Amino acid sequence: MVSAVHAWSERLAQNGAQFTGSIIRDLLRLTERPEVISLAGGLPAPECFPAEELTMAAEGILAREPLAALQYGLTEGYRPLRALVIERMKARLAIDVAQEQVLITSGSQQGLDLLGRLFLTSGTLVAVEDPTYLGALQAWHPCAPRYVTVPVDEDGLNVDALERMLADGVRPQFLYIMSCFQNPTGITLSHERRRALVEVVSKYGLPIVEDDAYGELYYGEERPLPVASMDMEMHGELRHVVYLSSFSKVLAPGLRVGWMAAPEELISKLTQVKQGVDLHTNSLSQATVYEACRDGLLDRHVPFIRSFYRTRRDVMLTALEQHMPEDVRWVRPEGGMFVWITLPPHVDSTQLFHTAIKHDVAFVPGATFYANGGGQNTMRLNFSLPTPAQIEEGITRLGQAVRDVI
Ligand SMILES: Cc1ncc(COP(=O)(O)O)c(C=O)c1O
């Protein structure tokens, strides 16, 4: 008799057959022992969730306007929330768009998925930073695109390398970037390069997908303005950039509420695609986010999150100074949740991972984040979730593991 599993597996579509477990998931299974300190995750700290305000908001909306929370809604998103997002983008980011240019998404992850469905098919080319966000590669995996990678240094994407690539006739569907506190490197695109980037993409007509998941988590005086706002400044409208952001890092990721801003024709297409995916983003979540934020919760709460994570970042940087051998390098992140480590060229961080697990500490080997391979001697450390004491102890153990391997 044919087993049920076999009956399904032999019918997998060509794209379905491409779904395989990620190495990262297999490795992270090894970190589940309670004695292991994990610097591998990427989760926000639960202490940063404004749970009380969200509870009150959800209760309030259910009591006063149950239909806004319980009925099917518009695919474009809950109108008051769209208006709030528009107001915030204008006031804080100098991105001035109309209601028709905004789509509420089920997390910014869904924005990546929708873009993939609309623009990518098997073999089409996408330009990504090297390294890039693993979740974007996963979102586009079913479309089976090919990647062209653009190197990143301490000032972010190497715009000269991008221009050389475009001058050589390479024509990706779009360029995907994280301009602030990139995942995995924590690096931020410098002001000069932002300007240069908009000039280059304007010259070649290359669309940009700007993922600003971490922009509000800045630990200096202020955040850099998104590339999208520079696009607006230079062209008087959002022309080359699709801007994605989210409430995941400033409220709570379990709400699954994000948004995208883009030229109106594109939002209209993306809305049609989203309709077939989930009809609309969870109504209760959208209404709760609006209700919680309409009286200025973000302005009160996000500074707390910044100072909470700034402390953890500083603890990690100090511990790295104390415990890492001299030839290990890292970039001081000005925001976000990660520190990116470069080991001496001969050290393979996947091997190091197994040594580190013996020392009861875990991280993510950096090679995972390279779309076309490379980065064997790199790794990503998370400082948002572990406590300061765990960070200190974790880096002490990691320093020992690195010494063992070197
Ligand atoms: C760079 C980046 N983009 C997008 C996401 C997805 O976030 P969400 O879908 O929760 O908005 C993440 C999550 O960690 C991320 O790191």
Short mmCIF file of N, CA and C and ligand atoms in Angstrom, two decimals, residues 107-109 112 133 176 178 183 211 213-214 246 248-249 256, ligand 1:
data_model
loop_
_atom_site.label_atom_id
_atom_site.label_comp_id
_atom_site.label_asym_id
_atom_site.label_seq_id
_atom_site.Cartn_x
_atom_site.Cartn_y
_atom_site.Cartn_z
N GLY A 107 2.95 41.43 8.73
CA GLY A 107 4.40 41.53 8.97
C GLY A 107 5.09 41.99 7.69
N SER A 108 6.31 42.53 7.83
CA SER A 108 7.01 42.94 6.60
C SER A 108 7.42 41.70 5.81
N GLN A 109 7.49 40.55 6.49
CA GLN A 109 7.80 39.30 5.79
C GLN A 109 6.81 39.08 4.64
N LEU A 112 7.71 40.95 1.52
CA LEU A 112 8.75 40.29 0.72
C LEU A 112 8.13 39.19 -0.13
N TYR A 133 19.37 39.16 4.52
CA TYR A 133 18.39 38.59 5.46
C TYR A 133 17.94 37.21 4.96
N TYR A 176 17.45 44.42 -3.26
CA TYR A 176 16.89 44.35 -1.91
C TYR A 176 17.94 44.82 -0.91
N MET A 178 18.72 46.47 3.26
CA MET A 178 18.34 46.93 4.60
C MET A 178 19.27 48.11 4.89
N ASN A 183 20.27 43.16 9.08
CA ASN A 183 20.30 41.79 9.57
C ASN A 183 20.96 40.95 8.49
N ASP A 211 14.01 47.46 3.09
CA ASP A 211 13.43 46.79 4.26
C ASP A 211 13.95 47.51 5.51
N ALA A 213 13.11 47.13 8.79
CA ALA A 213 12.58 46.43 9.97
C ALA A 213 13.16 46.97 11.28
N TYR A 214 14.42 47.48 11.22
CA TYR A 214 15.12 47.84 12.47
C TYR A 214 15.35 49.34 12.65
N SER A 246 7.45 47.71 9.84
CA SER A 246 6.71 46.75 10.65
C SER A 246 6.56 47.22 12.08
N SER A 248 6.65 44.91 14.36
CA SER A 248 7.19 43.76 15.10
C SER A 248 8.24 44.14 16.12
N LYS A 249 9.13 45.08 15.77
CA LYS A 249 10.25 45.37 16.67
C LYS A 249 9.92 46.52 17.63
N ARG A 256 1.81 40.43 14.02
CA ARG A 256 1.94 40.27 12.57
C ARG A 256 1.34 41.46 11.82
C1 LIG B 1 15.42 42.32 7.95
C2 LIG B 1 14.11 41.76 8.34
N1 LIG B 1 13.07 41.96 7.54
C3 LIG B 1 11.85 41.46 7.82
C4 LIG B 1 11.64 40.72 8.97
C5 LIG B 1 10.27 40.18 9.22
O1 LIG B 1 9.65 40.89 10.21
P1 LIG B 1 8.08 40.95 10.41
O2 LIG B 1 7.46 40.08 9.37
O3 LIG B 1 7.84 40.43 11.78
O4 LIG B 1 7.71 42.37 10.23
C6 LIG B 1 12.70 40.48 9.84
C7 LIG B 1 12.50 39.70 11.07
O5 LIG B 1 13.33 39.51 11.88
C8 LIG B 1 13.97 41.01 9.51
O6 LIG B 1 15.04 40.80 10.28
#
